[in-house]
Coordinates of N, CA and C in Angstrom, one line a residue:
X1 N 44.8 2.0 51.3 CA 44.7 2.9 50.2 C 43.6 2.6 49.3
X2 N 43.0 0.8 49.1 CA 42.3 0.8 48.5 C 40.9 1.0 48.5
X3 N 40.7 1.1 50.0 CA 39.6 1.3 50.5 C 38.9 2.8 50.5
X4 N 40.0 3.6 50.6 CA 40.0 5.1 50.5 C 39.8 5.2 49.1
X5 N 40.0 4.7 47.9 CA 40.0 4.8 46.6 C 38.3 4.5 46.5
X6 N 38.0 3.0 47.0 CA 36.7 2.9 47.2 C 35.6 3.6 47.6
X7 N 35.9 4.0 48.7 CA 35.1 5.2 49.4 C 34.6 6.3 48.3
X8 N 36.0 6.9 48.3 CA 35.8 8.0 47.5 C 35.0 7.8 46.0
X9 N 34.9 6.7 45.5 CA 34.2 6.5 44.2 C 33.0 6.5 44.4
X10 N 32.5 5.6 45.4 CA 31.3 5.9 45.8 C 30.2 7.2 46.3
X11 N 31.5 7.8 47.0 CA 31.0 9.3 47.1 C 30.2 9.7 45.9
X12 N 31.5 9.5 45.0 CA 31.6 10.7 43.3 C 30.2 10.0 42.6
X13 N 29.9 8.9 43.3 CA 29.1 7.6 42.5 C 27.3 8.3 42.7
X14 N 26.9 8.4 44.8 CA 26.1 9.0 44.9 C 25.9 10.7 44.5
X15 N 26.6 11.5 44.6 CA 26.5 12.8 44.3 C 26.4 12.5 42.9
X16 N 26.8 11.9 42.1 CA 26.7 12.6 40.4 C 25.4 11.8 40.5
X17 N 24.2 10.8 40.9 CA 23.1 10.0 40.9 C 22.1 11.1 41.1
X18 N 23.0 11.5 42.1 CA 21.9 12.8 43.0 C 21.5 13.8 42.1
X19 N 22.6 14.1 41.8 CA 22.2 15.4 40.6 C 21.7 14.9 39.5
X20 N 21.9 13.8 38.9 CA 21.3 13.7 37.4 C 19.7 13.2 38.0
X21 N 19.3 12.9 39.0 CA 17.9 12.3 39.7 C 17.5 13.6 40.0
X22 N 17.9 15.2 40.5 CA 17.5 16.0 40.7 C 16.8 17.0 39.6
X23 N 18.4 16.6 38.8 CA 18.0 17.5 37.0 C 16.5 16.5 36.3
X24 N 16.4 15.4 36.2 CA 15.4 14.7 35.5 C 13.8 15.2 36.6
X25 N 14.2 14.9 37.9 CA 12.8 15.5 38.3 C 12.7 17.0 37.9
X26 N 14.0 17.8 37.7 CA 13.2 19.6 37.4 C 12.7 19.7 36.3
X27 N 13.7 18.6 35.0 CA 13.2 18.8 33.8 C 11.6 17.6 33.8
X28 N 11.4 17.7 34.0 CA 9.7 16.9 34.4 C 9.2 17.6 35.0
X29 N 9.5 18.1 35.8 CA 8.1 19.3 36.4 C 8.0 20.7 35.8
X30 N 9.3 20.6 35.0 CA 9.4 22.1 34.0 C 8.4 21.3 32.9
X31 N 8.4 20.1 32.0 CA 7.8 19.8 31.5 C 6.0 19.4 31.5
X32 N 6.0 18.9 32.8 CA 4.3 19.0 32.7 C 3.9 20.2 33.2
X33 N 4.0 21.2 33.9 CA 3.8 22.5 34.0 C 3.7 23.7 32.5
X34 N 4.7 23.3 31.9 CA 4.1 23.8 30.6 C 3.2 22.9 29.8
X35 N 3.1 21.8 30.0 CA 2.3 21.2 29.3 C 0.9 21.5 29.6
X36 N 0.5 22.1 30.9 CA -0.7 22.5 30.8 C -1.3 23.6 30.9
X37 N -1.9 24.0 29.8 CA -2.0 25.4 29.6 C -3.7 25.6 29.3
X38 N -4.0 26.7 29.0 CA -5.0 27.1 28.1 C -5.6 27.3 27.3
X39 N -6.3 25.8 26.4 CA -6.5 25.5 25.0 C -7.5 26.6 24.3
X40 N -7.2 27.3 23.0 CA -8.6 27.6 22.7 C -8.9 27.2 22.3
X41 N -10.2 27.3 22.7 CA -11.6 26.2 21.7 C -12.0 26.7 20.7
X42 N -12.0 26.1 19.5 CA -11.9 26.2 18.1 C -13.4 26.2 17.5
X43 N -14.2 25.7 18.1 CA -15.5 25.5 18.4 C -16.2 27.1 18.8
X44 N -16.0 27.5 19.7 CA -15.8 28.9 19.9 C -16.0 29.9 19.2
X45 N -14.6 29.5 19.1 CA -13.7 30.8 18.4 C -14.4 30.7 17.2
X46 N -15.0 29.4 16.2 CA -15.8 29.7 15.0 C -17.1 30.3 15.1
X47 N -17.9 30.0 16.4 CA -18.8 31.1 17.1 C -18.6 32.7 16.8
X48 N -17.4 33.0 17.3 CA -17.4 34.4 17.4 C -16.7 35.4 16.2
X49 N -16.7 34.3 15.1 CA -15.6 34.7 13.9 C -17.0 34.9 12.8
X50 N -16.3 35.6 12.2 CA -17.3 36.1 11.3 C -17.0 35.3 10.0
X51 N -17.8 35.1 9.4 CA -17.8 34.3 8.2 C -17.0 34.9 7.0
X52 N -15.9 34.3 6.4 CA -14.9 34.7 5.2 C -13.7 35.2 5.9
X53 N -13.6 35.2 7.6 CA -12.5 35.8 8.4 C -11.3 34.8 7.5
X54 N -10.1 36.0 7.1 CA -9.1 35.5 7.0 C -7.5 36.3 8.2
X55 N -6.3 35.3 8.2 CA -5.6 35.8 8.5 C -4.0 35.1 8.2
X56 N -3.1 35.9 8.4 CA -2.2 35.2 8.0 C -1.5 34.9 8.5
X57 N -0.7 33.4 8.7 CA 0.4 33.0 9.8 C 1.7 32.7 9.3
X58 N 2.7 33.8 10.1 CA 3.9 33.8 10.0 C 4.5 32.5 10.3
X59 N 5.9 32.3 9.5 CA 6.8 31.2 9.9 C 6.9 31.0 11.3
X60 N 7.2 32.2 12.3 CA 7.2 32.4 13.2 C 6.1 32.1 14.4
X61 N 5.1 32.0 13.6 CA 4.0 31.9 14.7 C 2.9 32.7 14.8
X62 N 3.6 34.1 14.3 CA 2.9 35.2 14.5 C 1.4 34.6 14.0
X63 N 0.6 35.5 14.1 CA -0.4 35.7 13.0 C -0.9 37.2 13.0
X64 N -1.4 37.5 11.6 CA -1.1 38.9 11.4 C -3.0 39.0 10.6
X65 N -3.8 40.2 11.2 CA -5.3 40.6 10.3 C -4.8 41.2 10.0
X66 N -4.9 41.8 8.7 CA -4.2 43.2 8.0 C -5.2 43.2 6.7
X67 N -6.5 44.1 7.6 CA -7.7 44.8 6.8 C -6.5 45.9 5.7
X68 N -7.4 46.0 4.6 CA -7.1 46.8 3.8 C -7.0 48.3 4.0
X69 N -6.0 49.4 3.6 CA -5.5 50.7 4.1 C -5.8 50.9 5.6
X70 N -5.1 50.0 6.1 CA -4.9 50.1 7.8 C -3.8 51.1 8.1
X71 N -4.6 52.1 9.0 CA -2.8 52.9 9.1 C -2.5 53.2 10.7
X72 N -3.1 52.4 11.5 CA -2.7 52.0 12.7 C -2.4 50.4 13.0
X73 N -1.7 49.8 14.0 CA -1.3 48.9 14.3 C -1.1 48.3 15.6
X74 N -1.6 46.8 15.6 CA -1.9 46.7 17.4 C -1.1 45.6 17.7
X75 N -0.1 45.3 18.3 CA 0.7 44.3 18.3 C 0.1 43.9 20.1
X76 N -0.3 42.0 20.0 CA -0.6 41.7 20.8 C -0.3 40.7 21.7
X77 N 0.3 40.4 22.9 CA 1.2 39.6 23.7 C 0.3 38.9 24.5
X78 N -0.2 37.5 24.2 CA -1.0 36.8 25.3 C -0.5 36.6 26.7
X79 N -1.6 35.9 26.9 CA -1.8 35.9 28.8 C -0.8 34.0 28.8
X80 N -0.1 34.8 30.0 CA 0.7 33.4 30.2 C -0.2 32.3 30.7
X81 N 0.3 31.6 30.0 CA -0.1 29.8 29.8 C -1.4 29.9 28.7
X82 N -1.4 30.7 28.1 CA -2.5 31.1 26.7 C -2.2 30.4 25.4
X83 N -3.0 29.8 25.0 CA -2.8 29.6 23.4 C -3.2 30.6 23.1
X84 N -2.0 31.3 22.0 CA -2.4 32.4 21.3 C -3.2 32.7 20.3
X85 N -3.7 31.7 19.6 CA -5.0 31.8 18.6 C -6.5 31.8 19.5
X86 N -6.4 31.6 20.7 CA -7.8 32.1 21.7 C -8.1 33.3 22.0
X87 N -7.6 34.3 21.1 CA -7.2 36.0 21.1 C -8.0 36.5 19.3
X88 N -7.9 34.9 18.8 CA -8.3 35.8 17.1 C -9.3 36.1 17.1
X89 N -10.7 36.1 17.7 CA -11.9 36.5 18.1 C -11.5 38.2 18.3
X90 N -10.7 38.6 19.2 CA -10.8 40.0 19.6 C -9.7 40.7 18.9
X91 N -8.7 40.2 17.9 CA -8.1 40.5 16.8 C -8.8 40.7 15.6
X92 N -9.9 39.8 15.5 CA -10.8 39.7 14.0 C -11.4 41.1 14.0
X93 N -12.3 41.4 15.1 CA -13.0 42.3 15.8 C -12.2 43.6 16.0
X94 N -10.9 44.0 15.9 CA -10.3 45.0 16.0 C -10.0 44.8 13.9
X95 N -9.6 43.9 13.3 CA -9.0 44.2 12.2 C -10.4 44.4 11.4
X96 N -11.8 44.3 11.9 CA -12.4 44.5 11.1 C -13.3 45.7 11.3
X97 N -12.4 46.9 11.9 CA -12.2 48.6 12.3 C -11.4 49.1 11.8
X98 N -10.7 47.9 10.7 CA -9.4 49.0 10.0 C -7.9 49.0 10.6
X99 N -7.9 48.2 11.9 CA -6.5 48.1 12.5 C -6.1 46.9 12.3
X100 N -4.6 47.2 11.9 CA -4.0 45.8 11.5 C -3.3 45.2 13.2
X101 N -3.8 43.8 12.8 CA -3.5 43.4 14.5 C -2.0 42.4 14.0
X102 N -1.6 42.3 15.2 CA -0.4 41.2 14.8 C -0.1 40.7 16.3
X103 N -0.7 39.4 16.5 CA -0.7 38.5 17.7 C 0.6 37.7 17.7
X104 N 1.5 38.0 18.7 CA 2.7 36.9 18.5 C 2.2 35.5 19.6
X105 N 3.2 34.7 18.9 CA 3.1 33.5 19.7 C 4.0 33.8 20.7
X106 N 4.2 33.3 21.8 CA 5.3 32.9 22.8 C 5.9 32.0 22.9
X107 N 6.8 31.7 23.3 CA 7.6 30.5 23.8 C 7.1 29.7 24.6
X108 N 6.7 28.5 24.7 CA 5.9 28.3 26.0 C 4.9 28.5 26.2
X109 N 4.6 29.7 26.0 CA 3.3 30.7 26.2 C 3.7 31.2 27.3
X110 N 4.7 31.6 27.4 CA 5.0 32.5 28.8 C 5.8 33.7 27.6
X111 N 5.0 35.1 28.1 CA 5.6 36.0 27.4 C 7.0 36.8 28.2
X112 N 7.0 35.8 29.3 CA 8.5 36.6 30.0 C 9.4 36.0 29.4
X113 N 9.5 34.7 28.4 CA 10.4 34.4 27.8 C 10.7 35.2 26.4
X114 N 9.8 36.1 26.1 CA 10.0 37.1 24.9 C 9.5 37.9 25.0
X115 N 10.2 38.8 25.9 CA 9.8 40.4 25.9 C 9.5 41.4 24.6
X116 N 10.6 40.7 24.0 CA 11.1 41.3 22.9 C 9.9 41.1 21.8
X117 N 9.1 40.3 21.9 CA 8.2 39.9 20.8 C 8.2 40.9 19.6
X118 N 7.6 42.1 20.0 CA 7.7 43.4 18.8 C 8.4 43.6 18.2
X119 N 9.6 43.2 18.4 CA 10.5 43.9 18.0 C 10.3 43.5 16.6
X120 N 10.6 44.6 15.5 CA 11.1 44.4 14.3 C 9.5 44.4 13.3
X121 N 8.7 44.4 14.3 CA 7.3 44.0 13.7 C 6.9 45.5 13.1
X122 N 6.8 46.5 13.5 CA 6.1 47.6 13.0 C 7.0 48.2 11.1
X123 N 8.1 47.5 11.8 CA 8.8 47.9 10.3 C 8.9 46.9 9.1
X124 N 7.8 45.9 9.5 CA 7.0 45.2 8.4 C 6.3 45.3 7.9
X125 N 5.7 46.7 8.7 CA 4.3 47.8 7.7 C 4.5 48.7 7.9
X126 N 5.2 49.2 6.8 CA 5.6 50.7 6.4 C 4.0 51.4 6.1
X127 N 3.4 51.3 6.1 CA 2.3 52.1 5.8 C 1.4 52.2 7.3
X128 N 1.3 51.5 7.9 CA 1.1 51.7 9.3 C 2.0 52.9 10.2
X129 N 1.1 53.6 10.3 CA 2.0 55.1 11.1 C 1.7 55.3 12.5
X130 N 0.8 54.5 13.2 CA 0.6 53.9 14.3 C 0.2 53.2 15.3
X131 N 1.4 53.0 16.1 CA 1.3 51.2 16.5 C 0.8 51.8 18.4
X132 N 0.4 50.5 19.0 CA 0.0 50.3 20.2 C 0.3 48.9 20.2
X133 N 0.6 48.7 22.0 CA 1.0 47.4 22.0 C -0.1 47.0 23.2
X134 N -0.7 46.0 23.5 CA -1.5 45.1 24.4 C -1.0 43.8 24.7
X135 N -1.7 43.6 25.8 CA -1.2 42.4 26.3 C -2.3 41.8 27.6
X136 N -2.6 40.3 27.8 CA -3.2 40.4 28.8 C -2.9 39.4 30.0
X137 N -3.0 39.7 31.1 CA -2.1 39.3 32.1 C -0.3 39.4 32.2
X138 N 0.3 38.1 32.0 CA 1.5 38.2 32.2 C 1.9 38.8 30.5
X139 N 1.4 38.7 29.5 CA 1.7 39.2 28.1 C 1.3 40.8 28.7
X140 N 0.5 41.2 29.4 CA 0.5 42.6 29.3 C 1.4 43.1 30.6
X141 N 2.0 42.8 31.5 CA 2.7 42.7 32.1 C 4.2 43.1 31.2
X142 N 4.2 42.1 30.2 CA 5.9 42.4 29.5 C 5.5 43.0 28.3
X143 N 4.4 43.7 28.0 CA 4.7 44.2 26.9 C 4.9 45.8 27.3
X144 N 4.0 46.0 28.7 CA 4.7 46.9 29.2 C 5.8 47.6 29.9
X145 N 6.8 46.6 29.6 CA 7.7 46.5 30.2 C 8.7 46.5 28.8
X146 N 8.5 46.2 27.5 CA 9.0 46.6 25.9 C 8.7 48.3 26.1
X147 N 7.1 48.8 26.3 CA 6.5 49.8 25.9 C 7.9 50.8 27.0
X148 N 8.1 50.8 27.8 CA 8.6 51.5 28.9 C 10.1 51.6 28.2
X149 N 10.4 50.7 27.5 CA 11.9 50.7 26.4 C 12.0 51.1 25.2
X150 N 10.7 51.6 24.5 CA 10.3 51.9 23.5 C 9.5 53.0 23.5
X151 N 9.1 53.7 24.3 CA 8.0 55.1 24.2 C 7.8 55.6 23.0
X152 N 8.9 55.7 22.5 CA 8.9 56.5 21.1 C 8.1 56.1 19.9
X153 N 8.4 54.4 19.9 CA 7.6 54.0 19.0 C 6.3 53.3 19.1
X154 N 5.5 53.9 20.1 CA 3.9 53.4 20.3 C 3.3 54.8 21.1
X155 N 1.9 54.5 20.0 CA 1.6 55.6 20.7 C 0.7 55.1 22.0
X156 N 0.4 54.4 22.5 CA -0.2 53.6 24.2 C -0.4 52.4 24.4
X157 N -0.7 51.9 25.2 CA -0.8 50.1 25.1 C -1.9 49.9 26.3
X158 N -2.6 48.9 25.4 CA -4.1 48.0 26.5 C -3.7 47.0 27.4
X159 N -4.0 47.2 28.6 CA -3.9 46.0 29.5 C -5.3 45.4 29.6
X160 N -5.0 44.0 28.9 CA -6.6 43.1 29.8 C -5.5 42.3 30.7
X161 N -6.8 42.7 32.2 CA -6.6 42.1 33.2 C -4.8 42.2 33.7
X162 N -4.3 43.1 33.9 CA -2.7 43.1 33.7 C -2.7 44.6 34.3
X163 N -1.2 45.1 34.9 CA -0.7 46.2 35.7 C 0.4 45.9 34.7
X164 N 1.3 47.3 34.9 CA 2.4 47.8 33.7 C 3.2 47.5 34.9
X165 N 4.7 46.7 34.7 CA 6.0 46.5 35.8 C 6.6 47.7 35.9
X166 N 6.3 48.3 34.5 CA 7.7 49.4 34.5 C 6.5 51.0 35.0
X167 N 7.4 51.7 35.0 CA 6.6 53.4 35.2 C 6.0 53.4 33.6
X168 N 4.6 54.1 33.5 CA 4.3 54.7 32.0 C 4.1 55.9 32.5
X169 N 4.4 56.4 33.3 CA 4.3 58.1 33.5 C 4.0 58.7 31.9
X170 N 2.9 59.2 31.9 CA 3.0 59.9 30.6 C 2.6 59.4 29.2
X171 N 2.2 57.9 29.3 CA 1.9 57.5 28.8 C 0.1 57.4 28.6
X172 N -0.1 56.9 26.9 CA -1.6 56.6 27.1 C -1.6 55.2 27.7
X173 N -2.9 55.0 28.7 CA -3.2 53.2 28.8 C -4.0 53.0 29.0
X174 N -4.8 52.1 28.4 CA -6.0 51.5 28.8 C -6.0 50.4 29.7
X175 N -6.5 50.5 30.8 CA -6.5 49.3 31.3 C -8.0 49.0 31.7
X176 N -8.1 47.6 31.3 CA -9.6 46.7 31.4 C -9.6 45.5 32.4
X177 N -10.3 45.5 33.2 CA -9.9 44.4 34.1 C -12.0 44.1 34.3
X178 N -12.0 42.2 35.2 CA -13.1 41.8 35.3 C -13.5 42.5 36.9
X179 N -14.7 42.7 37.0 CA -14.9 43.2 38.9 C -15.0 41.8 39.9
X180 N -14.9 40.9 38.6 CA -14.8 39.6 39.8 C -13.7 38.8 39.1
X181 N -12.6 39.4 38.7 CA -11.3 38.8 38.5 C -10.6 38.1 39.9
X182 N -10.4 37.1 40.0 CA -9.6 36.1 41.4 C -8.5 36.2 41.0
X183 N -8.0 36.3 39.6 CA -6.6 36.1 39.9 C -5.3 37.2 39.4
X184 N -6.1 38.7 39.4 CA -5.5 39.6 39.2 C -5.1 40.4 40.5
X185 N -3.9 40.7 40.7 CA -3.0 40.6 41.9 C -3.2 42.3 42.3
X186 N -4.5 42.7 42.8 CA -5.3 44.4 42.9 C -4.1 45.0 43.6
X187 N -3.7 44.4 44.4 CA -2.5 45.4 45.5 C -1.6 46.0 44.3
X188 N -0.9 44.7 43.2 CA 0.2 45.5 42.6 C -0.3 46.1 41.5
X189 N -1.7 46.0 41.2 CA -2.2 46.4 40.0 C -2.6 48.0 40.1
X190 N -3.1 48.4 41.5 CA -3.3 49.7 42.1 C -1.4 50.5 42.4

């Protein structure tokens, strides 16, 4: 009987090793896989910024241009594994046409972890009477896929480098892609 007690402990012994050895390798390859991402270069980005550029950063992450009497609005979802301040170049450049931009951060930097990013955002600028949502790659992937749950409240949305998941039948879209993009997926993008 005490051998069968033995046995059996041992069992319980390697299977619970197994799994906490299995969980520590996932959470370690979940961890350095997001650890490496796409830094922007700050260096750069001071390159392509215009001198006296300001902008403002939410508690949240966000960061918001909001040129003076803007009455459209561009809510913007980066490319997965993107730092999202490597975008304020083509946010500066849009807010300094009069459109108020508002780049969210992601989780991770994967925007399939927050689809939802917009949400709540346009009703932070009551004087903004029209919004558009963009995104590029996997950010424009799920913002079209918000836009497809929201029609009502945007009037079209930009894909850089990015196909919409959901139908926009009916929809405005822009879509911008490179002629020598490698890693835009043409079969699903057509």
């Amino acid at each position: 009987m005490n051998f069968l007690s033995d046995k059996r402990k041992r069992k319980i012994f390697i299977i619970t090793t197994s799994v906490i050895l299995a969980l520590v390798t996932i959470v370690g390859a979940c961890a350095i896989y997001l650890g490496d991402y796409y830094r922007a270069d700050n260096e750069a980005i001071g390159v392509f910024m215009p001198q006296g550029t300001t902008w403002k950063e939410e508690s949240d992450g966000t960061i918001v241009f909001k040129p003076e009497g803007s009455t459209k609005g561009f809510i913007f979802y980066p490319g997965g594994k993107v730092e999202h301040t490597a975008y304020t170049p083509l946010m500066e450049a849009l807010a300094s046409e009069g459109i108020l931009c508002v780049l969210v951060e992601m989780p991770f930097r994967l925007a399939v972890l927050d689809m939802n990013a917009a949400e709540g955002i346009p009703e932070r600028y009551t004087h903004v009477n029209s919004w558009y949502l963009a995104g590029h790659s996997l950010g424009g992937a799920m913002a079209s896929s918000y836009l497809a749950e929201h029609k009502d409240a945007y009037e079209g949305i930009v894909l850089l480098a990015a196909y919409a998941t959901e139908s926009l039948q009916g929809e405005k879209v822009l879509s911008i892609y490179g002629s020598e993009d490698g890693v835009l997926n043409m079969e699903n993008y057509e």
